[in-house]
PDB file of C-alpha atoms in Angstrom:
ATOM      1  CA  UNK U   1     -14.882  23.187 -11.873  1.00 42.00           C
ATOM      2  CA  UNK U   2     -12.156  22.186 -14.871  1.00 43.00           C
ATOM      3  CA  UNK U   3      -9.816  23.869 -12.922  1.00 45.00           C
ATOM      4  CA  UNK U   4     -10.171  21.878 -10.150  1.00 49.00           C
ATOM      5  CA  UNK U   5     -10.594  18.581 -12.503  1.00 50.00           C
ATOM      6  CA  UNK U   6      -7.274  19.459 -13.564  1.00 50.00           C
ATOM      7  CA  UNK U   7      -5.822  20.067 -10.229  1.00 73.00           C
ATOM      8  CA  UNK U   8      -6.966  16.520  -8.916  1.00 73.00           C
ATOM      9  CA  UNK U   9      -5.684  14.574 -12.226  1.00 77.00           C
ATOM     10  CA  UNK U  10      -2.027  16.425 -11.714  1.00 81.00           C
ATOM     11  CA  UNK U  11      -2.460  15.406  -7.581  1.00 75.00           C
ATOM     12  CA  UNK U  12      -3.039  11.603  -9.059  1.00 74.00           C
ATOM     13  CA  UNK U  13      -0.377  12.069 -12.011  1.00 80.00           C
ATOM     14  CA  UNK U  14       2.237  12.990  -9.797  1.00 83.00           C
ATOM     15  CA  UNK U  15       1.639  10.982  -7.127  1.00 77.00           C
ATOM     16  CA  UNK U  16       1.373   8.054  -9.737  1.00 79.00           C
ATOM     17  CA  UNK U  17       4.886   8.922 -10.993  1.00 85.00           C
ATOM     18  CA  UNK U  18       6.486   8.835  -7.789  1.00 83.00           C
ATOM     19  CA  UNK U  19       5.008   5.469  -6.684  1.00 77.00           C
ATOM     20  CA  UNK U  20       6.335   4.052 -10.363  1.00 79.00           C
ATOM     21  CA  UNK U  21       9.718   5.553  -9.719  1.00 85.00           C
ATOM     22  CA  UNK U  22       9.733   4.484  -6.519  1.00 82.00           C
ATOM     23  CA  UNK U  23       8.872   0.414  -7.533  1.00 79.00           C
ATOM     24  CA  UNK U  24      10.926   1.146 -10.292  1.00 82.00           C
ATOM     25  CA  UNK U  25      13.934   1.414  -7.712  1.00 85.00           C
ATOM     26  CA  UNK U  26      12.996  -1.295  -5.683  1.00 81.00           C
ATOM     27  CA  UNK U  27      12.687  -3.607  -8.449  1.00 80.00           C
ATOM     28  CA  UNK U  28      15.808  -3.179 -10.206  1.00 84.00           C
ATOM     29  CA  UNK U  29      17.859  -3.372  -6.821  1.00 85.00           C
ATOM     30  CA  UNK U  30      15.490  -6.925  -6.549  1.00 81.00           C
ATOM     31  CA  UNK U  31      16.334  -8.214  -9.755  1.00 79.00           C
ATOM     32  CA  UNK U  32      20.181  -7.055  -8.946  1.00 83.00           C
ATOM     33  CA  UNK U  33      20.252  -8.935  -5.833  1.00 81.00           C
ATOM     34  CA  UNK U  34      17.782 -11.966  -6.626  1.00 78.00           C
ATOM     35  CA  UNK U  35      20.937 -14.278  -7.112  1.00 78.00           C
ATOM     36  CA  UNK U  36      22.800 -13.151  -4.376  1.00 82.00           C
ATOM     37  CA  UNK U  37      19.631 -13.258  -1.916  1.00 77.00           C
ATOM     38  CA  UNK U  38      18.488 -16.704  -3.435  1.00 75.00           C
ATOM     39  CA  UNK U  39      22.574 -17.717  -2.467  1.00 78.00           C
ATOM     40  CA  UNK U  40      23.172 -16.123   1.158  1.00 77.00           C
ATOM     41  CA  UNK U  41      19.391 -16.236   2.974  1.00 74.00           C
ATOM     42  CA  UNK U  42      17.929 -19.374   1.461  1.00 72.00           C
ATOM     43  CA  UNK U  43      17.515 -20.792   4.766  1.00 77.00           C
ATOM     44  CA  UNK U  44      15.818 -17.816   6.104  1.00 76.00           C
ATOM     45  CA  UNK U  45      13.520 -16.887   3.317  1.00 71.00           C
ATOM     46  CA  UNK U  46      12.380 -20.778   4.021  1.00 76.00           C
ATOM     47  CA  UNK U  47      11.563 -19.717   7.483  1.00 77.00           C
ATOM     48  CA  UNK U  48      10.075 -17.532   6.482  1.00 74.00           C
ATOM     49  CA  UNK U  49       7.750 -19.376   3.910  1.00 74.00           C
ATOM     50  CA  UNK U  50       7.192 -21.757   6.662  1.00 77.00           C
ATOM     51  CA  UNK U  51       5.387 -19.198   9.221  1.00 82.00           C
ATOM     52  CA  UNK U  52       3.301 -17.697   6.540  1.00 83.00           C
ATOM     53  CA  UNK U  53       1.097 -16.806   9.421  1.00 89.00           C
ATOM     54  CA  UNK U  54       3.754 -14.328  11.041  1.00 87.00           C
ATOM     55  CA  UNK U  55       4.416 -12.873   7.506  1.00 87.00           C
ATOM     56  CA  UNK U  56       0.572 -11.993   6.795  1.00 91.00           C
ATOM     57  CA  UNK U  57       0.676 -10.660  10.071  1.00 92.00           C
ATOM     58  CA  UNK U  58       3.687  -8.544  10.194  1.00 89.00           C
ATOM     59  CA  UNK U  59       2.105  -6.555   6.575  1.00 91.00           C
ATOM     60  CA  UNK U  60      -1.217  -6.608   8.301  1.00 94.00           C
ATOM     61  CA  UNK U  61       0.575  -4.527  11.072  1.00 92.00           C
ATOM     62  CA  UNK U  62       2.266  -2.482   8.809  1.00 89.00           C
ATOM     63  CA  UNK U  63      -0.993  -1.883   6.556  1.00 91.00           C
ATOM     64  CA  UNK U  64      -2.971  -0.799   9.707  1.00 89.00           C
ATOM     65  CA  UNK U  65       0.435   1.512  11.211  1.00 82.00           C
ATOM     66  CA  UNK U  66       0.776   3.796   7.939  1.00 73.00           C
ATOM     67  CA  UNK U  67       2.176   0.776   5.809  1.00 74.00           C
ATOM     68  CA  UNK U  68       5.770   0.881   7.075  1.00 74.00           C
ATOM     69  CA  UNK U  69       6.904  -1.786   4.768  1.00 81.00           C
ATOM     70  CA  UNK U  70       5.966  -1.023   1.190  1.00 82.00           C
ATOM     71  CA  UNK U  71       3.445  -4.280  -0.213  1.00 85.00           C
ATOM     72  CA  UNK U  72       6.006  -4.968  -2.790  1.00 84.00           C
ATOM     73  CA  UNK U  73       8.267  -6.440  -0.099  1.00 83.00           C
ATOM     74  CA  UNK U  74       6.124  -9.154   0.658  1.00 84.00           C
ATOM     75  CA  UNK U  75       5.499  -9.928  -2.920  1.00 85.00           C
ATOM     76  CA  UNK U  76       9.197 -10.034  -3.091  1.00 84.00           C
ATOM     77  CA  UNK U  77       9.570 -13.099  -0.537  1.00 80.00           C
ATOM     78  CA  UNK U  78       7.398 -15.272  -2.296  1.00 79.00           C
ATOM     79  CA  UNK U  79       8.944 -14.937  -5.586  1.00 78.00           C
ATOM     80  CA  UNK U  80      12.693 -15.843  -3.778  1.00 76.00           C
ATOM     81  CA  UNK U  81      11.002 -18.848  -2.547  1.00 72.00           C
ATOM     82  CA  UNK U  82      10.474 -19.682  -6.014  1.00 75.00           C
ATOM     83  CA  UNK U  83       6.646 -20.519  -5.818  1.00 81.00           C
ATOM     84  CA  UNK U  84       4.254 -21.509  -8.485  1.00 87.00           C
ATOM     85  CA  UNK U  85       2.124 -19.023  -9.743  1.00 89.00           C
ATOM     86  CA  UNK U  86      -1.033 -20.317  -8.192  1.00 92.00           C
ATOM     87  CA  UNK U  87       0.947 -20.281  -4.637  1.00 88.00           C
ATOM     88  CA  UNK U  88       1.885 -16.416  -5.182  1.00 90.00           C
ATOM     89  CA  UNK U  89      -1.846 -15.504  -6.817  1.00 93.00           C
ATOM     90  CA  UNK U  90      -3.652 -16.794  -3.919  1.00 93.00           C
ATOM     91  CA  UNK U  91      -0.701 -15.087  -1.638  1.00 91.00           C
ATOM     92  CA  UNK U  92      -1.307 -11.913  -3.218  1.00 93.00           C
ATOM     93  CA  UNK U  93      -5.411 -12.046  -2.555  1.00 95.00           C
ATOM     94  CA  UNK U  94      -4.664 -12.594   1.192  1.00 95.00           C
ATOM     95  CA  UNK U  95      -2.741  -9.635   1.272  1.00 94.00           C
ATOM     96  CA  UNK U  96      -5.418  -7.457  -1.016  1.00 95.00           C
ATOM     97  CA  UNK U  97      -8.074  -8.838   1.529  1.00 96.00           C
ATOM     98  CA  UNK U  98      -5.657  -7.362   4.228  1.00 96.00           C
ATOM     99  CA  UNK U  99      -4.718  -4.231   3.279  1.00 94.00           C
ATOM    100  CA  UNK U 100      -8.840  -3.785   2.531  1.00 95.00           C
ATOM    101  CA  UNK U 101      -9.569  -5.017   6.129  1.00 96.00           C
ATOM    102  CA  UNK U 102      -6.377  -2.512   7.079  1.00 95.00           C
ATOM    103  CA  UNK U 103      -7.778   0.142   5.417  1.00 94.00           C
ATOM    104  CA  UNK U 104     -11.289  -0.106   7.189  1.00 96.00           C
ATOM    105  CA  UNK U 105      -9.906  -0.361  10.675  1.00 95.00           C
ATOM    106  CA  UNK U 106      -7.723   2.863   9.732  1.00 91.00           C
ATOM    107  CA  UNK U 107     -11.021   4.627   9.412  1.00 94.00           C
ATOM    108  CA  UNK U 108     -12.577   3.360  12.447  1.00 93.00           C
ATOM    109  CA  UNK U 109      -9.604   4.294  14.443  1.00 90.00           C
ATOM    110  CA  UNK U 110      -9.999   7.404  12.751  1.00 88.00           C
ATOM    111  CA  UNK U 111     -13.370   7.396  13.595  1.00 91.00           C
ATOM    112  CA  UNK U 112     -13.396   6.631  17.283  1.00 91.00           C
ATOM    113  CA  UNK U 113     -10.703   8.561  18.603  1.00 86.00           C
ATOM    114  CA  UNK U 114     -10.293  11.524  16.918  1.00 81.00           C
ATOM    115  CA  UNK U 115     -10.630  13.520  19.962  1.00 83.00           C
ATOM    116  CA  UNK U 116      -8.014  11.378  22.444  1.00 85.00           C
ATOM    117  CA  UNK U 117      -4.640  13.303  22.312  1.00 82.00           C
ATOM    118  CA  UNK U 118      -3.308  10.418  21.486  1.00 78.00           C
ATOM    119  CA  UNK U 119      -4.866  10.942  17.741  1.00 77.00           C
ATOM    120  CA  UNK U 120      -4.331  14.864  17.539  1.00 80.00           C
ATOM    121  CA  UNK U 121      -0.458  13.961  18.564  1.00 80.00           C
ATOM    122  CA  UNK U 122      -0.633  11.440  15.594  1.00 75.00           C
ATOM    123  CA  UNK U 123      -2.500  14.149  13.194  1.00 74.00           C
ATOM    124  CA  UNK U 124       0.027  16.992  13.905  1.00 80.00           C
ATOM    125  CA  UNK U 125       3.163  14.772  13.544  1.00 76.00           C
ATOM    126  CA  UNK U 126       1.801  12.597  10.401  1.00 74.00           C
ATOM    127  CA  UNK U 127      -1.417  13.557   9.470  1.00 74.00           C
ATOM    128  CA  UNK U 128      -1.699  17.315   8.701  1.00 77.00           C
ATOM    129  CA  UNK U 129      -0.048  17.393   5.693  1.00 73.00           C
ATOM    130  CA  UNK U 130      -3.027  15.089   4.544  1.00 77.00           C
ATOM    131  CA  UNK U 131      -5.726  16.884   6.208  1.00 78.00           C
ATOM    132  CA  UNK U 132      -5.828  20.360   3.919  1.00 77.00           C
ATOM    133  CA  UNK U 133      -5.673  17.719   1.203  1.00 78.00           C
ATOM    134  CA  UNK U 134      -8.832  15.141   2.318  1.00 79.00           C
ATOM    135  CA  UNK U 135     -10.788  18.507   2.589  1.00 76.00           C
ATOM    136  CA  UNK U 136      -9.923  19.711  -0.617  1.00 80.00           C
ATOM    137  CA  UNK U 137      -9.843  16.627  -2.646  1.00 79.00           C
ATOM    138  CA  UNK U 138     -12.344  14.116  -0.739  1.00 80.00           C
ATOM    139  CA  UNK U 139     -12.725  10.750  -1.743  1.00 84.00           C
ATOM    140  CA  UNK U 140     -10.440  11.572  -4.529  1.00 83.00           C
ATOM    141  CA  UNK U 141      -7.798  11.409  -1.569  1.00 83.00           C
ATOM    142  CA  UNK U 142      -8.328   8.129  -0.657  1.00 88.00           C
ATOM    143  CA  UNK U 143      -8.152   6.815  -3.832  1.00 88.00           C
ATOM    144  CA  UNK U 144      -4.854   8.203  -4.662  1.00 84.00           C
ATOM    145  CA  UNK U 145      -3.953   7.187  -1.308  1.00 85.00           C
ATOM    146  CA  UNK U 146      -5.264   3.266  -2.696  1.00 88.00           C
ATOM    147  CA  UNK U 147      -3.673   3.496  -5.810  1.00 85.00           C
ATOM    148  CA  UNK U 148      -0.201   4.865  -5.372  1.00 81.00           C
ATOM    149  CA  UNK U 149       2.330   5.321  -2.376  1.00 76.00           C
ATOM    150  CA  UNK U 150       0.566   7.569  -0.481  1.00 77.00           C
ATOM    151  CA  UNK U 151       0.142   6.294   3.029  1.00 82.00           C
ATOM    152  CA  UNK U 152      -2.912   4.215   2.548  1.00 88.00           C
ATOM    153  CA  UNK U 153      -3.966   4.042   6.446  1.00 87.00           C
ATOM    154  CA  UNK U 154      -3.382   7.253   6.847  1.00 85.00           C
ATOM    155  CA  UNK U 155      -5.591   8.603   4.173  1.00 87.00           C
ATOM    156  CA  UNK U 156      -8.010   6.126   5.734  1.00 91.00           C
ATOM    157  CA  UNK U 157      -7.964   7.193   9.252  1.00 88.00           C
ATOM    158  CA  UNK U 158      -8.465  10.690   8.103  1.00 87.00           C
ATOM    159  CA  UNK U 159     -11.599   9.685   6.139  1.00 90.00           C
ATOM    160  CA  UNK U 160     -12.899   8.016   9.525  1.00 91.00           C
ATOM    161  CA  UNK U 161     -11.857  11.261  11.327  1.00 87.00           C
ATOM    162  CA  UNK U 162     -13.906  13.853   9.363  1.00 87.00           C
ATOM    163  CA  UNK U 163     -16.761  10.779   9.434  1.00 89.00           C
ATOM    164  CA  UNK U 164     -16.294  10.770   5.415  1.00 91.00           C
ATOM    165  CA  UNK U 165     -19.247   8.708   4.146  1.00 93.00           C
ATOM    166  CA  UNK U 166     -18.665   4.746   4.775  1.00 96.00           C
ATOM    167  CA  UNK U 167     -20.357   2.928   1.998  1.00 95.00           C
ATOM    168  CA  UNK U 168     -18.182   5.706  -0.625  1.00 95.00           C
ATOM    169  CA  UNK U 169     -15.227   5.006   1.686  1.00 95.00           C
ATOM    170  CA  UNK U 170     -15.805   1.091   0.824  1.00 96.00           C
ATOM    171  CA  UNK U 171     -16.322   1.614  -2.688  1.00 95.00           C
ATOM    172  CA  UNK U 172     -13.142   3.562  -3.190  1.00 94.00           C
ATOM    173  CA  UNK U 173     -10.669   1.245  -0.957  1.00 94.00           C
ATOM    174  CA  UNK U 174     -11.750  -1.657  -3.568  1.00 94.00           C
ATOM    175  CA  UNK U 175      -9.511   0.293  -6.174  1.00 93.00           C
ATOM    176  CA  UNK U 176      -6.856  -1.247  -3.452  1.00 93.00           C
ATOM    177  CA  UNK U 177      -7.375  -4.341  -5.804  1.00 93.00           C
ATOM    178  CA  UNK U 178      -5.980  -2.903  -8.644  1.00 92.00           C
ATOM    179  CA  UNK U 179      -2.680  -1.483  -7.423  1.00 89.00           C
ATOM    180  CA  UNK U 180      -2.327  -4.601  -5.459  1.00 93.00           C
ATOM    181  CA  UNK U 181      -3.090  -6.630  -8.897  1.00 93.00           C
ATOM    182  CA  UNK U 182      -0.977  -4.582 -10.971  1.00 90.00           C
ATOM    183  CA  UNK U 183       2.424  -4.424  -8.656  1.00 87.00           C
ATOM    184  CA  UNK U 184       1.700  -8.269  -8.240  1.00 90.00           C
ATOM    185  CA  UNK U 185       1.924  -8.841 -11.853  1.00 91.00           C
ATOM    186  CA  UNK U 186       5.107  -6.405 -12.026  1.00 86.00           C
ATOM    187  CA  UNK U 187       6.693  -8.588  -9.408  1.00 86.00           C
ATOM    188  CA  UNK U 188       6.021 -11.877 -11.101  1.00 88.00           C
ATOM    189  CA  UNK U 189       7.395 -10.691 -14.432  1.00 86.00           C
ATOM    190  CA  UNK U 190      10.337  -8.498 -14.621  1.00 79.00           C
ATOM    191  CA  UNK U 191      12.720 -10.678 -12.880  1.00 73.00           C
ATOM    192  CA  UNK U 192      11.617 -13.305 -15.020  1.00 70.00           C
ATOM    193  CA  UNK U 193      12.207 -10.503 -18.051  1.00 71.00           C
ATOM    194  CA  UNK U 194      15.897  -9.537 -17.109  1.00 62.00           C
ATOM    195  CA  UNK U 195      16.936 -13.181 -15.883  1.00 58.00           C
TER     196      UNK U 195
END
């Protein structure tokens, strides 16, 4: 049993380091380019600001399609546009509430069609490498899954596939929150750190 305590806190440690390292990249390119972005697209990060709609739903497509575009990228656009940090809190809950909602429908797709083709074409391209994993680790997996880079969706629409126990599965997404709160904050301060 400690020996498999210690297995799951090196699965979360590592993945943990990788999705710091990995922000830790986009970030720095972000706050090398802020100027330079702020100069050349200021007209189309405006267009964007004014269709917020398309923007919520281009990450809420990504969230529910194995979160193509990282979160951080959408945090990112805001803080171009310069907005106050009211604007960019309440931003950042719509896309929490999102990825949450994301996450869910990733199970129930999970869920429903587990046995179409379509799914076991998905599973053995994208999914397997997960699967050993979710069996192993659980729950665990989707909160590692919540809380670092792991594909989020996909971690959820294995949980729906092996009918992993809903009200846990809700429980655990909510650490979503926390990443989502914590990468927000990163976002809103280290530009503002090395400017």
């Amino acid at each position: 049993m400690e020996q498999r305590e210690e297995t799951r806190s090196s699965f979360l440690f590592k993945n943990l380091v990788r999705g710091l390292l990995w922000f830790a990249v986009i970030i720095t390119i972000f706050i090398l380019l802020e100027d330079y972005l702020q100069e050349n697209f200021k007209n189309s990060i405006e267009a964007i600001q004014d269709k917020p709609l398309v923007l919520y739903g281009a990450f809420f497509a990504s969230e529910v399609i194995f979160g193509l575009i990282p979160p951080e990228f959408f945090m990112m656009v805001w803080i171009l546009h310069k907005i106050s940090l009211p604007g960019y809190a309440i931003s950042l809950t719509i896309l929490t509430i999102l990825s949450y909602i994301a996450g869910i429908m990733g199970y129930y797709i999970g869920k429903r069609f587990s046995n179409t083709g379509f799914f076991r074409g998905l599973h053995e391209r994208y999914l397997e490498q997960y699967d050993k994993q979710l069996r192993r680790y659980g729950g665990y997996l989707v909160f590692v899954g919540a809380v670092t880079p792991l594909p989020f969706s996909a971690m959820c629409m294995l949980a729906g596939s092996i009918h992993f126990n809903f009200k846990e599965f809700l429980l655990i997404c909510v650490t979503r929150v926390v990443r989502f709160a914590v990468y927000g904050w990163m976002v809103w301060s280290f530009p503002n750190w090395f400017s």
